Structures are given as structure tokens and as C-alpha cells.
Amino acid sequence: MTQGLEEDVKQESRPLKEEKTLSHVLPDVIRISFEDAVQDMKLEGWEDEWFSSGNFNVEKHGPLAEPKIDFVYNWVNGSEDSFKDIRHDFEVESPLNDREGKWISQHSINRYRDWDELRYSLRSLDVYAKGFINKIQLLVNSVGDGSYEKDGKNMHPQRPTWLKNDENTNQHVQVLSQESFFREQEKECLPTFNSLSIESQIFMTPSSTDQLVALSDDMFLGMPHAASDFYSPLFGPTMGFKTDHYNVKRLGGKDAIPSFGEKPFVYYTSYLLNHRFGERNRHVQAHFGHSVSRRVMEEAMASFPQPSAKGACERFRGESKYQIYPWYASFHYTIERFREALLWS
């Protein structure tokens, strides 16, 4: 039986993802009130004066302690046979699969390949950011000796072969399987091989600190850094943007949705942001570390219930052209919330 015919048979018997998550009954956009968003926040006393007048009284409040930050990587070793076997089982079922198997052969070449860059990225953190690292977290797929098992009995998280597995290392570097941080509802859609789906749940990783910086394994620090290069309590997270920008007022019509790279996801998310905050040009985030508050990112995802639920269940990138782009949504949600705070103050 060919891959294409296998796909036809399996898709008929496979439950729809929407039926698993009930995402189809959720609204696209909701408005979370400021009061609800901050009801359990504990203020330190300087916030009102800072937001209303831009003044920080050092004599009264003292210097603020340097914040601790988590550095989070979405990592996969696509060369591992058990990973390739599990991925292939789901590739055959994907709606992207074609009878000739072109999609499977083309998309697998470089997307999951491990170039052994992670170890050097981690070393750069230890050299140039050691003083303010809270935890380093590696988000990985689960693998086993056979097919994927949802109960996880015969599965284990992928782990770099060079990374020690002892108490000291594990306190500093946490290896987290998708099953350990995805919400219970979205776990029904695992495993996923789509970085956007994983990033839509990244705020759920367990931590004692709110702020995280998401890095790819091909990103390295090259000089000493302070926490304020990524985040400060007074000014929030640092953000970098490209010159590219979007202001999508409606889906469809004359302007067809783009089909290349990240553009279709930015396009759709621009449309969602316009519905929540009003129409404006919003620039696309640059390809480097993404600094974000877990609380704010959780609120951003919660503000787009159906897109977020569906996005977590996109097993492979491109299965739907309407997938929320978590970083684009979270960056601009942060900006809009800060703007609202200034207006209200």
C-alpha cells in the first residue's frame, strides 16, 4: 500500500483534532479585563508613581534586585532513529502528505536535523549570563523503542548525548518533554513536530520566575550581559523587530494569504490583533531571543481561545494556514497592554 493510500484510510478513522479539544466551540477573540488579569498580583509600592509620572524613588524603594531569567530552548535530535520512526507514523497521517510522498521527503531534510550547536549556545550562557540565569530548560519530544504511546510508559524525553545526567546538571538544565508542560486538553494532540505549537504552550513550563527568554540552538551570546539586556522591572522585556509589518483588516478577498515561511501565521495573527486592539501596522519580531513574561503570554493566548487551542494541535507546520504565531501575538499584546496601562494611569 502506498503512503498516499495509507493516508486516505487512516484519516477516515482518525478522530478530528477539533473533536478532541472542542476548540471549534470557542470564540476567536475575548477581552480579558485589566482587573481580572492582575487580581492576584502583589505590587512592591513603586508601580503607581512609575507608571503615572515616570519617577522611581530610589531613596524610598531602594535599588531593585537584578531579576532571574529562564532561558528556554525548543530542541530536537532529528537524527535519532526512534524519533524518525515516530515522526514518520504521523507524517503519513498528516493532511499535508501527498500520494507521491514529496512533502515527507522535502520537509524532513533540514527541519529536524541536529547540527550540534546547542552545546555551544549553552556554554555561551554560562560564560556571559551566568549571574542571572534561573534555569535552562530544553523542550523536547518523547521517544521510545516503538510507536508513540500516550501513557508514556515506554517513552522518555530526548536528551543530548553529551549532557550529563546527574543531580547538579539537572538542577541547572531541565529537560522537559512536551507531555510535562502542555495543558491537559492540548495533551490529546501530542506529539507535535511544529515549533509554533510548542511555543504556544511555552509559558506553561514550571518555574519560580515569570520572565523567560526563548532561544534557538543556533543563537549564541558573544559578550557579557546583564539581565536588563533582556528584561527589567521598570521597562519590561526588550524586543527586536524587522522592517516587515502587517495590518490585516480581513481574511480573504483581493489580498490572498501569503504561503511562504512565517508570513501566513503573521498575517493571520495580525488580523486577530486588529480585532482585539484596533487596526495598526505591527512589525514582525526579529530572529533572536524572545523575551516574554509567562503571565502576559498566558493572557495573550487566552485572549484568542479558538486560535490558541487549534494552534496547539497543529502537528506539522502548515497543516492550517490559520495558525496563531505565539511570539508575534505575545510581543504586540505586551505592547498594547503597556499602552493601556499608560492611558489608564
PDB file of C-alpha atoms in Angstrom, residues 101-295:
ATOM      1  CA  GLY A 101       5.418  11.379  -0.742  1.00  0.00           C
ATOM      2  CA  LYS A 102       7.073  14.637  -1.850  1.00  0.00           C
ATOM      3  CA  TRP A 103       6.107  16.562   1.266  1.00  0.00           C
ATOM      4  CA  ILE A 104       7.562  13.924   3.585  1.00  0.00           C
ATOM      5  CA  SER A 105      10.855  13.775   1.701  1.00  0.00           C
ATOM      6  CA  GLN A 106      11.227  17.543   1.367  1.00  0.00           C
ATOM      7  CA  HIS A 107      10.214  18.881   4.747  1.00  0.00           C
ATOM      8  CA  SER A 108      12.242  16.328   6.714  1.00  0.00           C
ATOM      9  CA  ILE A 109      15.629  17.128   5.194  1.00  0.00           C
ATOM     10  CA  ASN A 110      16.706  20.085   7.353  1.00  0.00           C
ATOM     11  CA  ARG A 111      13.834  20.994   9.679  1.00  0.00           C
ATOM     12  CA  TYR A 112      14.721  18.438  12.365  1.00  0.00           C
ATOM     13  CA  ARG A 113      18.428  17.946  11.772  1.00  0.00           C
ATOM     14  CA  ASP A 114      20.699  18.468  14.779  1.00  0.00           C
ATOM     15  CA  TRP A 115      23.808  20.465  13.875  1.00  0.00           C
ATOM     16  CA  ASP A 116      25.326  20.063  17.357  1.00  0.00           C
ATOM     17  CA  GLU A 117      25.069  23.788  18.077  1.00  0.00           C
ATOM     18  CA  LEU A 118      23.169  23.521  21.357  1.00  0.00           C
ATOM     19  CA  ARG A 119      26.214  22.735  23.493  1.00  0.00           C
ATOM     20  CA  TYR A 120      27.953  25.916  22.324  1.00  0.00           C
ATOM     21  CA  SER A 121      24.857  28.026  22.885  1.00  0.00           C
ATOM     22  CA  LEU A 122      24.611  26.683  26.456  1.00  0.00           C
ATOM     23  CA  ARG A 123      28.296  27.394  27.044  1.00  0.00           C
ATOM     24  CA  SER A 124      27.820  30.980  25.888  1.00  0.00           C
ATOM     25  CA  LEU A 125      25.074  31.411  28.506  1.00  0.00           C
ATOM     26  CA  ASP A 126      27.293  30.080  31.264  1.00  0.00           C
ATOM     27  CA  VAL A 127      30.097  32.434  30.240  1.00  0.00           C
ATOM     28  CA  TYR A 128      28.133  35.614  29.534  1.00  0.00           C
ATOM     29  CA  ALA A 129      24.859  35.369  31.505  1.00  0.00           C
ATOM     30  CA  LYS A 130      25.638  33.112  34.443  1.00  0.00           C
ATOM     31  CA  GLY A 131      24.857  35.675  37.140  1.00  0.00           C
ATOM     32  CA  PHE A 132      21.148  35.985  36.381  1.00  0.00           C
ATOM     33  CA  ILE A 133      20.176  32.581  34.971  1.00  0.00           C
ATOM     34  CA  ASN A 134      17.400  30.943  36.945  1.00  0.00           C
ATOM     35  CA  LYS A 135      17.068  27.724  34.923  1.00  0.00           C
ATOM     36  CA  ILE A 136      17.903  26.491  31.453  1.00  0.00           C
ATOM     37  CA  GLN A 137      15.055  24.436  30.007  1.00  0.00           C
ATOM     38  CA  LEU A 138      15.192  22.136  26.984  1.00  0.00           C
ATOM     39  CA  LEU A 139      11.785  21.338  25.481  1.00  0.00           C
ATOM     40  CA  VAL A 140      11.947  18.007  23.682  1.00  0.00           C
ATOM     41  CA  ASN A 141       9.926  15.204  22.113  1.00  0.00           C
ATOM     42  CA  SER A 142       9.426  11.865  23.829  1.00  0.00           C
ATOM     43  CA  VAL A 143      10.835   8.792  22.110  1.00  0.00           C
ATOM     44  CA  GLY A 144      10.805   5.047  22.722  1.00  0.00           C
ATOM     45  CA  ASP A 145      11.561   1.713  21.143  1.00  0.00           C
ATOM     46  CA  GLY A 146       8.372   1.589  19.101  1.00  0.00           C
ATOM     47  CA  SER A 147       5.430   3.781  18.184  1.00  0.00           C
ATOM     48  CA  TYR A 148       4.299   6.738  20.275  1.00  0.00           C
ATOM     49  CA  GLU A 149       2.442   5.795  23.471  1.00  0.00           C
ATOM     50  CA  LYS A 150       0.254   8.415  25.109  1.00  0.00           C
ATOM     51  CA  ASP A 151       0.572   6.867  28.555  1.00  0.00           C
ATOM     52  CA  GLY A 152       4.338   7.374  28.323  1.00  0.00           C
ATOM     53  CA  LYS A 153       5.173   4.042  29.951  1.00  0.00           C
ATOM     54  CA  ASN A 154       7.811   3.109  27.396  1.00  0.00           C
ATOM     55  CA  MET A 155       8.744   6.650  26.418  1.00  0.00           C
ATOM     56  CA  HIS A 156      11.465   9.007  27.602  1.00  0.00           C
ATOM     57  CA  PRO A 157      12.428  12.609  26.757  1.00  0.00           C
ATOM     58  CA  GLN A 158      15.101  13.093  24.133  1.00  0.00           C
ATOM     59  CA  ARG A 159      18.340  14.217  25.719  1.00  0.00           C
ATOM     60  CA  PRO A 160      21.601  15.442  24.183  1.00  0.00           C
ATOM     61  CA  THR A 161      24.107  12.590  24.383  1.00  0.00           C
ATOM     62  CA  TRP A 162      26.799  14.943  25.684  1.00  0.00           C
ATOM     63  CA  LEU A 163      24.671  16.394  28.519  1.00  0.00           C
ATOM     64  CA  LYS A 164      25.436  14.864  31.913  1.00  0.00           C
ATOM     65  CA  ASN A 165      22.538  13.231  33.700  1.00  0.00           C
ATOM     66  CA  ASP A 166      23.373  13.895  37.334  1.00  0.00           C
ATOM     67  CA  GLU A 167      21.812  15.910  40.145  1.00  0.00           C
ATOM     68  CA  ASN A 168      23.948  19.031  39.698  1.00  0.00           C
ATOM     69  CA  THR A 169      23.339  19.191  35.948  1.00  0.00           C
ATOM     70  CA  ASN A 170      19.621  18.509  36.248  1.00  0.00           C
ATOM     71  CA  GLN A 171      19.178  21.311  38.780  1.00  0.00           C
ATOM     72  CA  HIS A 172      20.682  23.731  36.279  1.00  0.00           C
ATOM     73  CA  VAL A 173      19.421  22.287  32.975  1.00  0.00           C
ATOM     74  CA  GLN A 174      15.892  20.849  32.924  1.00  0.00           C
ATOM     75  CA  VAL A 175      14.945  18.504  30.096  1.00  0.00           C
ATOM     76  CA  LEU A 176      11.162  18.751  29.700  1.00  0.00           C
ATOM     77  CA  SER A 177       9.064  16.526  27.469  1.00  0.00           C
ATOM     78  CA  GLN A 178       6.042  18.055  25.756  1.00  0.00           C
ATOM     79  CA  GLU A 179       3.823  15.899  27.950  1.00  0.00           C
ATOM     80  CA  SER A 180       5.217  17.567  31.080  1.00  0.00           C
ATOM     81  CA  PHE A 181       4.086  21.123  30.295  1.00  0.00           C
ATOM     82  CA  PHE A 182       1.260  21.061  27.719  1.00  0.00           C
ATOM     83  CA  ARG A 183      -2.172  21.792  29.158  1.00  0.00           C
ATOM     84  CA  GLU A 184      -4.272  18.699  29.835  1.00  0.00           C
ATOM     85  CA  GLN A 185      -6.686  19.438  26.990  1.00  0.00           C
ATOM     86  CA  GLU A 186      -3.901  20.013  24.448  1.00  0.00           C
ATOM     87  CA  LYS A 187      -2.029  16.870  25.504  1.00  0.00           C
ATOM     88  CA  GLU A 188      -4.608  14.937  23.493  1.00  0.00           C
ATOM     89  CA  CYS A 189      -2.938  16.301  20.354  1.00  0.00           C
ATOM     90  CA  LEU A 190       0.600  15.187  21.210  1.00  0.00           C
ATOM     91  CA  PRO A 191       3.131  14.553  19.920  1.00  0.00           C
ATOM     92  CA  THR A 192       3.734  17.669  17.883  1.00  0.00           C
ATOM     93  CA  PHE A 193       6.577  18.392  15.497  1.00  0.00           C
ATOM     94  CA  ASN A 194       5.593  22.008  14.985  1.00  0.00           C
ATOM     95  CA  SER A 195       7.620  24.671  16.798  1.00  0.00           C
ATOM     96  CA  LEU A 196       4.678  27.107  16.743  1.00  0.00           C
ATOM     97  CA  SER A 197       2.507  24.608  18.610  1.00  0.00           C
ATOM     98  CA  ILE A 198       5.199  24.073  21.230  1.00  0.00           C
ATOM     99  CA  GLU A 199       5.789  27.811  21.605  1.00  0.00           C
ATOM    100  CA  SER A 200       2.060  28.350  22.171  1.00  0.00           C
ATOM    101  CA  GLN A 201       2.462  26.359  25.413  1.00  0.00           C
ATOM    102  CA  ILE A 202       5.923  27.566  26.448  1.00  0.00           C
ATOM    103  CA  PHE A 203       4.584  29.750  29.266  1.00  0.00           C
ATOM    104  CA  MET A 204       3.430  26.547  30.984  1.00  0.00           C
ATOM    105  CA  THR A 205       6.959  25.313  31.726  1.00  0.00           C
ATOM    106  CA  PRO A 206       7.384  25.036  35.510  1.00  0.00           C
ATOM    107  CA  SER A 207       9.425  27.814  37.086  1.00  0.00           C
ATOM    108  CA  SER A 208       9.890  30.035  40.107  1.00  0.00           C
ATOM    109  CA  THR A 209      10.331  33.113  37.897  1.00  0.00           C
ATOM    110  CA  ASP A 210       7.943  34.818  35.492  1.00  0.00           C
ATOM    111  CA  GLN A 211      10.389  36.001  32.864  1.00  0.00           C
ATOM    112  CA  LEU A 212      11.793  33.739  30.161  1.00  0.00           C
ATOM    113  CA  VAL A 213      13.968  34.179  27.099  1.00  0.00           C
ATOM    114  CA  ALA A 214      13.390  31.657  24.319  1.00  0.00           C
ATOM    115  CA  LEU A 215      16.465  30.840  22.246  1.00  0.00           C
ATOM    116  CA  SER A 216      17.149  28.605  19.270  1.00  0.00           C
ATOM    117  CA  ASP A 217      20.191  26.368  19.392  1.00  0.00           C
ATOM    118  CA  ASP A 218      21.828  28.460  16.658  1.00  0.00           C
ATOM    119  CA  MET A 219      21.848  31.563  18.875  1.00  0.00           C
ATOM    120  CA  PHE A 220      24.902  32.476  20.950  1.00  0.00           C
ATOM    121  CA  LEU A 221      25.930  35.245  23.332  1.00  0.00           C
ATOM    122  CA  GLY A 222      29.244  36.851  22.395  1.00  0.00           C
ATOM    123  CA  MET A 223      29.881  39.317  25.220  1.00  0.00           C
ATOM    124  CA  PRO A 224      28.978  39.812  28.913  1.00  0.00           C
ATOM    125  CA  HIS A 225      25.312  40.618  29.519  1.00  0.00           C
ATOM    126  CA  ALA A 226      23.159  41.956  32.334  1.00  0.00           C
ATOM    127  CA  ALA A 227      19.597  40.841  32.952  1.00  0.00           C
ATOM    128  CA  SER A 228      18.434  44.283  31.786  1.00  0.00           C
ATOM    129  CA  ASP A 229      19.644  43.436  28.283  1.00  0.00           C
ATOM    130  CA  PHE A 230      16.656  41.082  28.202  1.00  0.00           C
ATOM    131  CA  TYR A 231      14.258  42.395  30.837  1.00  0.00           C
ATOM    132  CA  SER A 232      13.974  44.990  33.588  1.00  0.00           C
ATOM    133  CA  PRO A 233      11.113  45.540  36.064  1.00  0.00           C
ATOM    134  CA  LEU A 234      10.827  49.210  35.044  1.00  0.00           C
ATOM    135  CA  PHE A 235      10.899  48.877  31.274  1.00  0.00           C
ATOM    136  CA  GLY A 236       9.747  45.312  30.715  1.00  0.00           C
ATOM    137  CA  PRO A 237      11.164  42.906  28.125  1.00  0.00           C
ATOM    138  CA  THR A 238      13.458  44.012  25.320  1.00  0.00           C
ATOM    139  CA  MET A 239      12.090  43.385  21.837  1.00  0.00           C
ATOM    140  CA  GLY A 240      13.619  43.455  18.386  1.00  0.00           C
ATOM    141  CA  PHE A 241      11.626  43.932  15.189  1.00  0.00           C
ATOM    142  CA  LYS A 242      12.165  43.701  11.446  1.00  0.00           C
ATOM    143  CA  THR A 243      11.077  46.368   8.994  1.00  0.00           C
ATOM    144  CA  ASP A 244       8.339  43.982   7.781  1.00  0.00           C
ATOM    145  CA  HIS A 245       4.914  44.899   9.115  1.00  0.00           C
ATOM    146  CA  TYR A 246       1.297  43.811   8.697  1.00  0.00           C
ATOM    147  CA  ASN A 247      -2.120  45.373   9.136  1.00  0.00           C
ATOM    148  CA  VAL A 248      -4.633  42.734   8.056  1.00  0.00           C
ATOM    149  CA  LYS A 249      -8.192  44.027   8.214  1.00  0.00           C
ATOM    150  CA  ARG A 250      -9.957  40.956   6.865  1.00  0.00           C
ATOM    151  CA  LEU A 251      -9.130  37.467   5.692  1.00  0.00           C
ATOM    152  CA  GLY A 252      -9.562  36.580   2.042  1.00  0.00           C
ATOM    153  CA  GLY A 253     -10.642  38.997  -0.646  1.00  0.00           C
ATOM    154  CA  LYS A 254      -8.113  40.562  -3.005  1.00  0.00           C
ATOM    155  CA  ASP A 255      -5.126  40.015  -0.764  1.00  0.00           C
ATOM    156  CA  ALA A 256      -4.560  36.271  -0.699  1.00  0.00           C
ATOM    157  CA  ILE A 257      -2.949  34.930   2.448  1.00  0.00           C
ATOM    158  CA  PRO A 258       0.833  34.503   1.948  1.00  0.00           C
ATOM    159  CA  SER A 259       2.142  30.967   1.638  1.00  0.00           C
ATOM    160  CA  PHE A 260       5.855  31.256   2.420  1.00  0.00           C
ATOM    161  CA  GLY A 261       7.727  30.847   5.703  1.00  0.00           C
ATOM    162  CA  GLU A 262       6.286  32.627   8.724  1.00  0.00           C
ATOM    163  CA  LYS A 263       4.193  35.045   6.654  1.00  0.00           C
ATOM    164  CA  PRO A 264       0.850  33.171   6.699  1.00  0.00           C
ATOM    165  CA  PHE A 265       0.989  32.936  10.505  1.00  0.00           C
ATOM    166  CA  VAL A 266       1.935  36.604  10.950  1.00  0.00           C
ATOM    167  CA  TYR A 267      -0.839  37.535   8.508  1.00  0.00           C
ATOM    168  CA  TYR A 268      -3.485  35.652  10.474  1.00  0.00           C
ATOM    169  CA  THR A 269      -2.233  36.886  13.854  1.00  0.00           C
ATOM    170  CA  SER A 270      -2.237  40.485  12.612  1.00  0.00           C
ATOM    171  CA  TYR A 271      -5.917  40.013  11.807  1.00  0.00           C
ATOM    172  CA  LEU A 272      -6.595  38.711  15.334  1.00  0.00           C
ATOM    173  CA  LEU A 273      -4.666  41.557  16.990  1.00  0.00           C
ATOM    174  CA  ASN A 274      -6.598  44.096  14.941  1.00  0.00           C
ATOM    175  CA  HIS A 275      -9.847  42.630  16.220  1.00  0.00           C
ATOM    176  CA  ARG A 276      -8.665  42.842  19.823  1.00  0.00           C
ATOM    177  CA  PHE A 277      -6.843  46.178  19.889  1.00  0.00           C
ATOM    178  CA  GLY A 278      -7.778  48.043  16.715  1.00  0.00           C
ATOM    179  CA  GLU A 279      -6.132  48.353  13.334  1.00  0.00           C
ATOM    180  CA  ARG A 280      -2.487  49.388  13.092  1.00  0.00           C
ATOM    181  CA  ASN A 281       0.720  48.343  11.381  1.00  0.00           C
ATOM    182  CA  ARG A 282       2.544  45.852  13.576  1.00  0.00           C
ATOM    183  CA  HIS A 283       6.133  44.895  12.861  1.00  0.00           C
ATOM    184  CA  VAL A 284       7.363  41.299  12.804  1.00  0.00           C
ATOM    185  CA  GLN A 285       9.734  40.201  15.560  1.00  0.00           C
ATOM    186  CA  ALA A 286      13.409  39.727  14.673  1.00  0.00           C
ATOM    187  CA  HIS A 287      15.001  36.292  14.671  1.00  0.00           C
ATOM    188  CA  PHE A 288      16.760  36.294  18.009  1.00  0.00           C
ATOM    189  CA  GLY A 289      15.979  35.562  21.625  1.00  0.00           C
ATOM    190  CA  HIS A 290      12.377  36.300  22.536  1.00  0.00           C
ATOM    191  CA  SER A 291      11.951  37.816  25.996  1.00  0.00           C
ATOM    192  CA  VAL A 292       8.462  37.482  27.429  1.00  0.00           C
ATOM    193  CA  SER A 293       6.522  37.322  30.677  1.00  0.00           C
ATOM    194  CA  ARG A 294       4.862  33.978  31.292  1.00  0.00           C
ATOM    195  CA  ARG A 295       1.829  35.729  32.762  1.00  0.00           C
TER     196      ARG A 295
END
